PDB file of C-alpha atoms in Angstrom:
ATOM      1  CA  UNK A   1       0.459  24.984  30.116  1.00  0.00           C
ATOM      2  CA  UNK A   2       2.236  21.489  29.366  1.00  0.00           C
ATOM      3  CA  UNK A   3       4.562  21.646  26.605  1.00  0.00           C
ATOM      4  CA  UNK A   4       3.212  18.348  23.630  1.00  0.00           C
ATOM      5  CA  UNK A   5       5.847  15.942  23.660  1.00  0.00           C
ATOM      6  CA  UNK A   6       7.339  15.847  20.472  1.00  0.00           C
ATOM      7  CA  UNK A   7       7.899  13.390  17.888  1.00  0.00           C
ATOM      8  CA  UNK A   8      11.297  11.928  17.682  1.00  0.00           C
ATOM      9  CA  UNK A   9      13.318   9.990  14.752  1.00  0.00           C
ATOM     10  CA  UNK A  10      13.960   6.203  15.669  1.00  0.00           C
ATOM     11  CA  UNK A  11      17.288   4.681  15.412  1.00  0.00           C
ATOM     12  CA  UNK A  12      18.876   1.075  15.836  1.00  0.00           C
ATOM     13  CA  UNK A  13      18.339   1.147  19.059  1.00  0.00           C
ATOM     14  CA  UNK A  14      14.611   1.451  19.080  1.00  0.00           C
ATOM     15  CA  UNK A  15      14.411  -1.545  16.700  1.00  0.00           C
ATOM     16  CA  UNK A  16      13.049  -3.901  19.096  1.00  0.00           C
ATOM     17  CA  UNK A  17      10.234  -1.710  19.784  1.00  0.00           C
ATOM     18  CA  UNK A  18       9.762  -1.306  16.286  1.00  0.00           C
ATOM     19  CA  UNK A  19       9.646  -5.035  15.887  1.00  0.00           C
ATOM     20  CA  UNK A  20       6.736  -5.252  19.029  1.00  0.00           C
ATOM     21  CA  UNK A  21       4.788  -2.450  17.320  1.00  0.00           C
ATOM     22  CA  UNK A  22       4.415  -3.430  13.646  1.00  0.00           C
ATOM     23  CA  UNK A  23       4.323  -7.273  14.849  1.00  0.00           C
ATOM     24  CA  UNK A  24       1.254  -5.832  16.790  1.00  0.00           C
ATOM     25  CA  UNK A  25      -1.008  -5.180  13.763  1.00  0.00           C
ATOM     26  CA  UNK A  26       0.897  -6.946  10.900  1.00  0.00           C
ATOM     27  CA  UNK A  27      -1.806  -6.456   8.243  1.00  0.00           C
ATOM     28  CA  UNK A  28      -2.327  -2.342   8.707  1.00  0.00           C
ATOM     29  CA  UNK A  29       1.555  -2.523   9.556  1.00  0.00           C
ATOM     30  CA  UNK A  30       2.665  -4.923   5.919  1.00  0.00           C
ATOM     31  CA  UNK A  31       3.976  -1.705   4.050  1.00  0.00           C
ATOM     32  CA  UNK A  32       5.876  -0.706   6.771  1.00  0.00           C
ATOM     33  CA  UNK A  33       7.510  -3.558   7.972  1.00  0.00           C
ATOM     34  CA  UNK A  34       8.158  -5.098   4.285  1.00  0.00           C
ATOM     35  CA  UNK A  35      10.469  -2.111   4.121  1.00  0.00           C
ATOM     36  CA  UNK A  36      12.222  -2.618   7.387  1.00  0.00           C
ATOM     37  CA  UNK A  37      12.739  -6.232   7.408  1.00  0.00           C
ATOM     38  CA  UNK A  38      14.618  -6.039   3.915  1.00  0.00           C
ATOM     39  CA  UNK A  39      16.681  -2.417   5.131  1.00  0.00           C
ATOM     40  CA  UNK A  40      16.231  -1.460   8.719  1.00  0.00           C
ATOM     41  CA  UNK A  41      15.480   1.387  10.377  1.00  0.00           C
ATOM     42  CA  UNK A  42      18.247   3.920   9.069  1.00  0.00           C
ATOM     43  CA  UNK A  43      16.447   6.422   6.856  1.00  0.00           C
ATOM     44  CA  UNK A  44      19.109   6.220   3.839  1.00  0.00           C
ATOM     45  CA  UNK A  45      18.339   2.524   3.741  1.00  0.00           C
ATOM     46  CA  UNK A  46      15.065   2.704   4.826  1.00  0.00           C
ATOM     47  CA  UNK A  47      14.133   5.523   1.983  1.00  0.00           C
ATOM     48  CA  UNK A  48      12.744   7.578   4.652  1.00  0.00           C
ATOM     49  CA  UNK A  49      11.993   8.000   8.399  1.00  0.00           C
ATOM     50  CA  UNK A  50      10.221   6.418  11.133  1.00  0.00           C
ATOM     51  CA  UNK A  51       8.932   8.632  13.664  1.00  0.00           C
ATOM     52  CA  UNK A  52       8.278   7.669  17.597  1.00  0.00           C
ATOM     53  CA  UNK A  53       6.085   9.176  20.120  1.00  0.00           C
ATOM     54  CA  UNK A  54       6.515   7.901  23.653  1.00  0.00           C
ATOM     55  CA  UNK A  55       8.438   6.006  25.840  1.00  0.00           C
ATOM     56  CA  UNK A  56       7.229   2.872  24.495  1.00  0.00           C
ATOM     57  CA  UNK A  57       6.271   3.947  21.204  1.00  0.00           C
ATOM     58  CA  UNK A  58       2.298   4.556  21.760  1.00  0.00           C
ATOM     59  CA  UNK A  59       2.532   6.323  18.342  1.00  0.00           C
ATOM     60  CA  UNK A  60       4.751   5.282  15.074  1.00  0.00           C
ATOM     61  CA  UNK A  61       4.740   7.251  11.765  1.00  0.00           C
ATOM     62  CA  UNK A  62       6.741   6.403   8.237  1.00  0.00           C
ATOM     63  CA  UNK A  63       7.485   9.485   6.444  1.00  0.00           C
ATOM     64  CA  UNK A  64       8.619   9.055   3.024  1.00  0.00           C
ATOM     65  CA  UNK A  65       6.707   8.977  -0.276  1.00  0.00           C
ATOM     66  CA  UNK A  66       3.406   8.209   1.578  1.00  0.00           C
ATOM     67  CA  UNK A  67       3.166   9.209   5.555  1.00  0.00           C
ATOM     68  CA  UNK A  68       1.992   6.276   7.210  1.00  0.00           C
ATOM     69  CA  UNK A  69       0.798   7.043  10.690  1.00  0.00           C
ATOM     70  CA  UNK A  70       0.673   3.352  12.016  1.00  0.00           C
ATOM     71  CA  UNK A  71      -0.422   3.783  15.690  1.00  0.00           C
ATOM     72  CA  UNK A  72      -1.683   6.894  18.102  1.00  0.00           C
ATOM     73  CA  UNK A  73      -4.132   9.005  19.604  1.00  0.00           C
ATOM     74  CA  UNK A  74      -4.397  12.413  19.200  1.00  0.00           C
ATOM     75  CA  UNK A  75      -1.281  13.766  20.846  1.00  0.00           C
ATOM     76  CA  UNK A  76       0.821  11.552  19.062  1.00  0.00           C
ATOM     77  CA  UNK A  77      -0.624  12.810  15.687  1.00  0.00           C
ATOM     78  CA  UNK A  78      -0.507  16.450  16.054  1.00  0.00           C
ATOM     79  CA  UNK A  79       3.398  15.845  17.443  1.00  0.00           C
ATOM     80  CA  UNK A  80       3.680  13.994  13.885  1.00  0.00           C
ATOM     81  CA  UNK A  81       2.004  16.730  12.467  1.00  0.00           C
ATOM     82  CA  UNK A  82       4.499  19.117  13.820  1.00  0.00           C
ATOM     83  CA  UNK A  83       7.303  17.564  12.699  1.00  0.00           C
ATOM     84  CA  UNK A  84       5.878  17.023   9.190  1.00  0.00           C
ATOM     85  CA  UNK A  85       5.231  20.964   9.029  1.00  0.00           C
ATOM     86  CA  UNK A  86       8.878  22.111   9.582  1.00  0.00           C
ATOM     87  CA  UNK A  87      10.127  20.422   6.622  1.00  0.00           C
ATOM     88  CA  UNK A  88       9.351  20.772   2.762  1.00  0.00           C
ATOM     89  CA  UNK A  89       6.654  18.158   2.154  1.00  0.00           C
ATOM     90  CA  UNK A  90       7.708  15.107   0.246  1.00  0.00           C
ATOM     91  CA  UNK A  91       5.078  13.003   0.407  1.00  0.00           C
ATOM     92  CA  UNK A  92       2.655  12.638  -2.433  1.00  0.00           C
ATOM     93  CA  UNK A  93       0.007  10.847   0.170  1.00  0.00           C
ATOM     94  CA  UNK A  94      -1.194   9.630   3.567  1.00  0.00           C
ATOM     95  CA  UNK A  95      -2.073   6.271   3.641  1.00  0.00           C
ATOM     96  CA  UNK A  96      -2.766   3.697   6.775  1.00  0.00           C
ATOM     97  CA  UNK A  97      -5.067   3.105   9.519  1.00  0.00           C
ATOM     98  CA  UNK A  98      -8.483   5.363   9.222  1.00  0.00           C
ATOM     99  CA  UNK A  99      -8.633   6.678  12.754  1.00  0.00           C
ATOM    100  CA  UNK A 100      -4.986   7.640  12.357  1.00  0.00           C
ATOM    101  CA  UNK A 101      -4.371   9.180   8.928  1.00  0.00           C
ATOM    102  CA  UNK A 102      -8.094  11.521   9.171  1.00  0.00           C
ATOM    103  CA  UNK A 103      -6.610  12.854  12.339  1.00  0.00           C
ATOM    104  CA  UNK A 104      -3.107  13.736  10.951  1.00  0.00           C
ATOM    105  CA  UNK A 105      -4.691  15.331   7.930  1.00  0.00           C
ATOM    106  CA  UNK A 106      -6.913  17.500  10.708  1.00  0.00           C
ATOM    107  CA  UNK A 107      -3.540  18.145  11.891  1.00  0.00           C
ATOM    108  CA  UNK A 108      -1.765  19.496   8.064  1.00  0.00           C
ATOM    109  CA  UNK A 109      -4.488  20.258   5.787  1.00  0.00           C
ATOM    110  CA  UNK A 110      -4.318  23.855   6.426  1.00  0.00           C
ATOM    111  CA  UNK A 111      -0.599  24.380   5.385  1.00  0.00           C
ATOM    112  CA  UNK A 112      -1.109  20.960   2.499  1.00  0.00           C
ATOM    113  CA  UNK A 113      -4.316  21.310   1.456  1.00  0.00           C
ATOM    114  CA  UNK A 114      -6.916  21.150  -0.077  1.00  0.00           C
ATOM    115  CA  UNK A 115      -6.444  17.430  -1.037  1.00  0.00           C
ATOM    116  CA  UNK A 116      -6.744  15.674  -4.380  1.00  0.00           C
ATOM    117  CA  UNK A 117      -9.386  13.581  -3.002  1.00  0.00           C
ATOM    118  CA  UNK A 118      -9.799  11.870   0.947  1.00  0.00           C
ATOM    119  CA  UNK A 119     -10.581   8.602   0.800  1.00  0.00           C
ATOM    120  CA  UNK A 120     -11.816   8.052   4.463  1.00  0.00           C
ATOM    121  CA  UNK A 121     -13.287   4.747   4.528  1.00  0.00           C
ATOM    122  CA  UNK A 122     -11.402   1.630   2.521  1.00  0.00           C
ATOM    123  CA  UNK A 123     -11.663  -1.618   3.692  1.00  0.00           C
ATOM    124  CA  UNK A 124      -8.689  -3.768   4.630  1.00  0.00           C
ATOM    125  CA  UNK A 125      -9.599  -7.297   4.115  1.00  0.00           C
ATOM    126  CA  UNK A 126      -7.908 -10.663   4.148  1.00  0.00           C
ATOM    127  CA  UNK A 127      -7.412 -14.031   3.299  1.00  0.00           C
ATOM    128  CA  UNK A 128      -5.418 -16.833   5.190  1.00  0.00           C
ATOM    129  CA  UNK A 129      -6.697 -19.728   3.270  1.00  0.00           C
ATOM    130  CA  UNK A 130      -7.397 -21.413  -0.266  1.00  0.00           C
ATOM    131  CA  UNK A 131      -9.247 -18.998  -2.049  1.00  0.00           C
ATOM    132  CA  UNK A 132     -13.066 -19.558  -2.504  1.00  0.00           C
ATOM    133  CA  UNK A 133     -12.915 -19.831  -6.230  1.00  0.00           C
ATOM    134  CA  UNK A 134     -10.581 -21.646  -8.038  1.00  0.00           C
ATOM    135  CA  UNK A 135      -7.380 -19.306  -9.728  1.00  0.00           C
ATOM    136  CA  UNK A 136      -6.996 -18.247 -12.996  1.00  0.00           C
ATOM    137  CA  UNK A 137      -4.575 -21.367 -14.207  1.00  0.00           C
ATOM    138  CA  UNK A 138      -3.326 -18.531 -17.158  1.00  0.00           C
ATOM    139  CA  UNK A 139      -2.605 -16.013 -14.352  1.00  0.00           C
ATOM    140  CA  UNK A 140       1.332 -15.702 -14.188  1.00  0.00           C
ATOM    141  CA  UNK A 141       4.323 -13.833 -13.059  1.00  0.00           C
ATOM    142  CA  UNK A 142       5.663 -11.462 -15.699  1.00  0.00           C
ATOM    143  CA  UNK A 143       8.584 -12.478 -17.182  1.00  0.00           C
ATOM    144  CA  UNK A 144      11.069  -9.041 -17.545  1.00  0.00           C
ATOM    145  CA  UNK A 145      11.279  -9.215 -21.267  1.00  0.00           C
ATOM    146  CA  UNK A 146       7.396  -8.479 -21.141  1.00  0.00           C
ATOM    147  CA  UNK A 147       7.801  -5.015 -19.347  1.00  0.00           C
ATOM    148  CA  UNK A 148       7.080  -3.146 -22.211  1.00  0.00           C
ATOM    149  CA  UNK A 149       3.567  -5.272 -23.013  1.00  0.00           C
ATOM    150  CA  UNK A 150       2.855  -5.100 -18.930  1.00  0.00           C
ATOM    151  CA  UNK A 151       3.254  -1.350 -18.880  1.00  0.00           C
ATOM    152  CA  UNK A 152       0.316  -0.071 -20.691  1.00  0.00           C
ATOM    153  CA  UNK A 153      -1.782  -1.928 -18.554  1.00  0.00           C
ATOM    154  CA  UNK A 154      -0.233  -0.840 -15.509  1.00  0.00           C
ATOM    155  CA  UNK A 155      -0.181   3.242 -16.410  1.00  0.00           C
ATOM    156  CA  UNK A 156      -3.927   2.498 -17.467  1.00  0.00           C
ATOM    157  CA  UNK A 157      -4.836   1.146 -13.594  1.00  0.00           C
ATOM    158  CA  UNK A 158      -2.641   4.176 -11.746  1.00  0.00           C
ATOM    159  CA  UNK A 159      -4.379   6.520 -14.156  1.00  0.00           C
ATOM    160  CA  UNK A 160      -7.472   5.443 -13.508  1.00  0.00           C
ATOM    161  CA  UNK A 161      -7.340   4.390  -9.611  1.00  0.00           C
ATOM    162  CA  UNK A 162      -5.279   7.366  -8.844  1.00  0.00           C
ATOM    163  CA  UNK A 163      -6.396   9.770 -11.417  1.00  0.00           C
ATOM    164  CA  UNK A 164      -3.396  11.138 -12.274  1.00  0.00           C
ATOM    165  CA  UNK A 165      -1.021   9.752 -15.427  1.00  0.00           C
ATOM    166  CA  UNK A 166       2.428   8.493 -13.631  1.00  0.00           C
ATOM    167  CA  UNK A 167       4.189   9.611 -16.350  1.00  0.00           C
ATOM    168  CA  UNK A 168       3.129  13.086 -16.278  1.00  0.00           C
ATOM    169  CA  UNK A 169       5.501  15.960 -15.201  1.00  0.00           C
ATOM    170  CA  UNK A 170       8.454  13.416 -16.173  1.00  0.00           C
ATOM    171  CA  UNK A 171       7.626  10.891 -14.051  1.00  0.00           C
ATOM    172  CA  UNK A 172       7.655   8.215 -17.151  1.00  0.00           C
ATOM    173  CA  UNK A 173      11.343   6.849 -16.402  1.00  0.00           C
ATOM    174  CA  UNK A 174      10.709   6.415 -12.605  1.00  0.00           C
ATOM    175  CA  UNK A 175       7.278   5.038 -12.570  1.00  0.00           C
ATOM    176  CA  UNK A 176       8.904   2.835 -15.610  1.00  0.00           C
ATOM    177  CA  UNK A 177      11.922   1.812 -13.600  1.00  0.00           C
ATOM    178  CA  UNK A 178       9.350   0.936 -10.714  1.00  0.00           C
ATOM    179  CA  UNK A 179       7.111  -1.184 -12.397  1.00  0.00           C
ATOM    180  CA  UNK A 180      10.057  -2.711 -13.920  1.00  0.00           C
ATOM    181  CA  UNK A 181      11.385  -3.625 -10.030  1.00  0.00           C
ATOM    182  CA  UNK A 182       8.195  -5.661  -9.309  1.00  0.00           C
ATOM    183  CA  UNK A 183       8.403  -7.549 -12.105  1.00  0.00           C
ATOM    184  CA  UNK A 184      12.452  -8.420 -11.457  1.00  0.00           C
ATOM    185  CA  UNK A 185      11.065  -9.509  -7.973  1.00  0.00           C
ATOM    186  CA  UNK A 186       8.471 -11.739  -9.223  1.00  0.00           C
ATOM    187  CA  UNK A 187       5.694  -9.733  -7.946  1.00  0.00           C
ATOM    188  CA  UNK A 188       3.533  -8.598 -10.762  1.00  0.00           C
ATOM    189  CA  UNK A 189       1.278 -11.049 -12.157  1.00  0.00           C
ATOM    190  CA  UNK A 190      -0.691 -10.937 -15.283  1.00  0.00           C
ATOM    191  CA  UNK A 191      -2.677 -12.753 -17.841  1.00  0.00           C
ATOM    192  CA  UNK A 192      -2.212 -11.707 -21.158  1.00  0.00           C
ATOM    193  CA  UNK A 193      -4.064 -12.637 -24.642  1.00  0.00           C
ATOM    194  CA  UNK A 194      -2.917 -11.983 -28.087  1.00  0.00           C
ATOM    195  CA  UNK A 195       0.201 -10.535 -26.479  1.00  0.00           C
ATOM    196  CA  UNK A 196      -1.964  -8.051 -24.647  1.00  0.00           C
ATOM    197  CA  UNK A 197      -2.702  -7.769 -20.390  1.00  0.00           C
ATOM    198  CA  UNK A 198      -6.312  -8.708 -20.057  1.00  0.00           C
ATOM    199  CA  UNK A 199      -5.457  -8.759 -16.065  1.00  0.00           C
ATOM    200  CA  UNK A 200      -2.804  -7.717 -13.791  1.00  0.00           C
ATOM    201  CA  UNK A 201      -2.210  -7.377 -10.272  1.00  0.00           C
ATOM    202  CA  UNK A 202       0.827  -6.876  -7.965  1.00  0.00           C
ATOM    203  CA  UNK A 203       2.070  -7.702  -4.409  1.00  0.00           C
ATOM    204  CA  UNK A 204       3.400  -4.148  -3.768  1.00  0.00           C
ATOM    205  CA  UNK A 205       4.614  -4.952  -0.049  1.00  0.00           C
ATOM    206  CA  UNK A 206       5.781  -8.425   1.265  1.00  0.00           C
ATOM    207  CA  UNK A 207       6.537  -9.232   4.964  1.00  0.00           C
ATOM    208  CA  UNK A 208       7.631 -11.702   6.998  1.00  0.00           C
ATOM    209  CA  UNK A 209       3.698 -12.821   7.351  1.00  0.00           C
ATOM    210  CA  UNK A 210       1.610 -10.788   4.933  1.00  0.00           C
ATOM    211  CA  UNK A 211       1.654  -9.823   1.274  1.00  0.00           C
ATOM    212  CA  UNK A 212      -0.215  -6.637   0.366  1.00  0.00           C
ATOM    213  CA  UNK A 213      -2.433  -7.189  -3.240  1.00  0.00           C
ATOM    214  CA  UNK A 214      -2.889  -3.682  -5.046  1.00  0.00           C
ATOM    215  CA  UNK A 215      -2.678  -2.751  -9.130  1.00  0.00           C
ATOM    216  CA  UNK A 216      -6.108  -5.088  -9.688  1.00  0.00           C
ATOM    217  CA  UNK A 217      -7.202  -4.341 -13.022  1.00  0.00           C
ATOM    218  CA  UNK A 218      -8.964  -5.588 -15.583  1.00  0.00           C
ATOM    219  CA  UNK A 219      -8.806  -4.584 -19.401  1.00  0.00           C
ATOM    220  CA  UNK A 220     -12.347  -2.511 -20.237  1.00  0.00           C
ATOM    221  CA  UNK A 221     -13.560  -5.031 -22.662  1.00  0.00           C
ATOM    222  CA  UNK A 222     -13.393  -8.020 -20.485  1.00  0.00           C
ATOM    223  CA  UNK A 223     -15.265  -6.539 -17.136  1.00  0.00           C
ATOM    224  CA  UNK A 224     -17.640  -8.580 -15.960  1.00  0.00           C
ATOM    225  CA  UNK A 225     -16.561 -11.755 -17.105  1.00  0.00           C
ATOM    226  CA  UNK A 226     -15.277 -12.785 -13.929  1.00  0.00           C
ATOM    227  CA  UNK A 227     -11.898 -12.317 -14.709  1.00  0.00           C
ATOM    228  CA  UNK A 228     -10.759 -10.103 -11.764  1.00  0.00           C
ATOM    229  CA  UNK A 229     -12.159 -12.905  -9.528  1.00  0.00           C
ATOM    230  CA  UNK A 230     -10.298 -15.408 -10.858  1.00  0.00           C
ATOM    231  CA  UNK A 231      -7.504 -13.284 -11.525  1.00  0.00           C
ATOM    232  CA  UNK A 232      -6.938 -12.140  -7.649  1.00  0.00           C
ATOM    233  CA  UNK A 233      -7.719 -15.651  -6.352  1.00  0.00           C
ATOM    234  CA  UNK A 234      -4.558 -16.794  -8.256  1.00  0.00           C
ATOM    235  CA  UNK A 235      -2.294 -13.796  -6.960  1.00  0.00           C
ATOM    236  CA  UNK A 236      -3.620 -14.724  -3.284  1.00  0.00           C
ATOM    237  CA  UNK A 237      -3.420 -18.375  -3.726  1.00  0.00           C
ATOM    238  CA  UNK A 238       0.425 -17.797  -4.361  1.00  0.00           C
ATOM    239  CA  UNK A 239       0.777 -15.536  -1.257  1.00  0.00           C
ATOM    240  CA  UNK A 240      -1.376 -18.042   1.124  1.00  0.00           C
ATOM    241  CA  UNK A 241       0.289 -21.485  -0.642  1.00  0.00           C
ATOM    242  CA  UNK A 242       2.858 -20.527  -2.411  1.00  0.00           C
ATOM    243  CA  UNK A 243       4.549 -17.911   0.080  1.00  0.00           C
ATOM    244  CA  UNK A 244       2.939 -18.983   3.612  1.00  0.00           C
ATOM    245  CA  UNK A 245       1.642 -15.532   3.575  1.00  0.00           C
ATOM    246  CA  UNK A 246      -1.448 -13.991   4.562  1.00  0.00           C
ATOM    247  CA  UNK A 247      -2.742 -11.875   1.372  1.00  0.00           C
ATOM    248  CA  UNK A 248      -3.879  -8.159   1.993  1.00  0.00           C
ATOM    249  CA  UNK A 249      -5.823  -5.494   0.350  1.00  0.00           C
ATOM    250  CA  UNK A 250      -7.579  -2.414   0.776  1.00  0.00           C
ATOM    251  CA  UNK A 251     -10.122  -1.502  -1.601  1.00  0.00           C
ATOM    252  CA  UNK A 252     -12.431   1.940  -1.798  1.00  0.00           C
ATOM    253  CA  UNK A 253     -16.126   1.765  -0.220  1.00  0.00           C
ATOM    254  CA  UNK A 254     -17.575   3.030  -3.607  1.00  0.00           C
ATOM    255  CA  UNK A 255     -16.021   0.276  -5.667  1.00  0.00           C
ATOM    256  CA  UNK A 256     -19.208  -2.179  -5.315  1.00  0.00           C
ATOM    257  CA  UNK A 257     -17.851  -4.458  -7.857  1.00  0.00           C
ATOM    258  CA  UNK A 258     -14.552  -5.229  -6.172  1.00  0.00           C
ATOM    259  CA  UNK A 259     -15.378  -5.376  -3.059  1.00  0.00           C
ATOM    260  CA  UNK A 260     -18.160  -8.200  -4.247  1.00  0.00           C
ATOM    261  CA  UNK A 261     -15.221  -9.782  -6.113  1.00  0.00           C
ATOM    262  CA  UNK A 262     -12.991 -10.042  -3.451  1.00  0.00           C
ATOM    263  CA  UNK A 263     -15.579 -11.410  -0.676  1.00  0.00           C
ATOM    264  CA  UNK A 264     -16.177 -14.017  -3.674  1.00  0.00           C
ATOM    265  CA  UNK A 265     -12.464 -14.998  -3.590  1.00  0.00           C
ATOM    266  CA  UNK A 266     -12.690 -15.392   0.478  1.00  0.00           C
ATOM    267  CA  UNK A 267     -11.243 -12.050   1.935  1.00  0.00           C
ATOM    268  CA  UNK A 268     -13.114 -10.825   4.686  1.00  0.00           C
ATOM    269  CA  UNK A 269     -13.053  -7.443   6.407  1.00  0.00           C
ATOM    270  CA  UNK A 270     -10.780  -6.751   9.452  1.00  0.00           C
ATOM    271  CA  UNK A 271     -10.357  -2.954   9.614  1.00  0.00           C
ATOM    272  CA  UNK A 272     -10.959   0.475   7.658  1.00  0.00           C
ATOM    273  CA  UNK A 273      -7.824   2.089   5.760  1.00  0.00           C
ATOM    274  CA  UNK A 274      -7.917   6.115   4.707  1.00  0.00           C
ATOM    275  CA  UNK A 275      -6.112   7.893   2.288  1.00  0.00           C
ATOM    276  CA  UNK A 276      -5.432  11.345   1.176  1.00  0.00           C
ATOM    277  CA  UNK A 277      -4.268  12.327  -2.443  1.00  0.00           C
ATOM    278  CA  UNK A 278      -2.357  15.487  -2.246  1.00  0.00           C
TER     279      UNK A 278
END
């Protein structure tokens, strides 16, 4: 019997590679390669690892706080798999390409399961143009004097996307200094009214050619209104004219409203995402 190839950590000198695969699929690959254009490949800067299978990397993984299987058929993913397994898990998630991430989770739900939830069919849409409908004009970057307004709102939309309070289990002062981060980069948006965040939304990964929308939420008394329309057309009209970006998202199959929002705005579907809460 053939011995599986295994999965191997990439260094500097695979970076061109690297470069040819996430420039391959730059929407699935934005998370990704946001992180390795600002740090490179090394895992200290990179804040985790990127895996290769093959010669010519026919399969790429990020393992960090999410695994991110990028690319790769089956052999590739149960080699990731492997590695995954002889190490203490770290990741809270796998997130990335449908075809990719159910067949890695085939591959470690016996030793990691059972999941939190599998989200197996999100669509990743776009949007390389003006938006549809015209922005929110009160839609704005948060200033960082206004973290401590902008963080209710933003614990409220992880609670309720991801189910789980971010500040539980004394995760309050990292999820605080995170949200804190995107707003120092001038990447959370927001409109607020009577001092409070009526909408917010974030560009949680930027790349050379494509920021990634996620954190949409709209206060409970104001759904419906059309706020989260307008809202997200302003954060993508930034990205598309502002940035010369094209703006991302993934969005879950049951959320009817958003995903009617969003094709309102212009973003059309290109491919399916997946993810597993562990």
């Amino acid at each position: 019997m053939l011995k599986l190839a295994g999965a191997r950590l990439l260094e500097e000198r695979d970076a061109m590679l690297v470069r040819s695969v996430l420039d391959s699929a730059p929407v699935a690959a934005c998370m990704v390669a946001a992180r390795v254009e600002e740090a490179g490949i090394h895992p200290l800067r990179l804040g985790g690892e990127l895996w290769g299978y093959g010669s010519k990397l026919t399969g790429m993984c990020f393992s960090g706080a999410n695994l991110i299987p990028l690319r790769g058929g089956p052999d590739a993913m149960r080699a990731f798999a492997d590695r995954a397994l002889r190490r203490r898990r770290v990741c809270s998630s796998l997130v990335g390409p449908t075809e990719q991430v159910l067949a890695l989770w085939d591959e470690v739900a016996a030793q990691w399961g059972p999941a939190r939830e599998v989200r197996a069919e999100q669509p990743l849409m776009v949007l390389a143009e003006s938006p549809h409908v015209a922005p929110d004009p009160l839609v704005r970057q948060v200033r960082p004097d206004e973290l401590e307004r902008y963080l209710p709102a933003a614990i409220a939309m992880f609670t309720e996307e991801v189910g789980v309070d971010p500040c539980s289990d004394g995760g309050a002062a990292s999820y605080r200094a995170r949200v804190a981060d995107l707003i120092a980069s001038g990447r959370a948006f927001a409109r607020f009214e009577g001092g409070e965040v009526v909408f917010k939304a974030e560009i949680g990964a930027l790349s050379r050619t494509v920021g990634q929308i996620q954190g949409v939420w709209v206060h409970p008394d104001r759904r419906s209104t059309g706020l989260g329309t307008a809202g997200t057309a302003a954060v993508a009209d930034r990205l598309v004219r502002g940035l010369g970006r094209t703006a991302s998202l993934y969005v879950n199959d049951y959320n009817v409203a958003a995903r009617l929002a969003y094709r309102k705005v212009g973003f059309r579907r290109i491919g399916s995402f997946a993810t597993v809460l562990l």
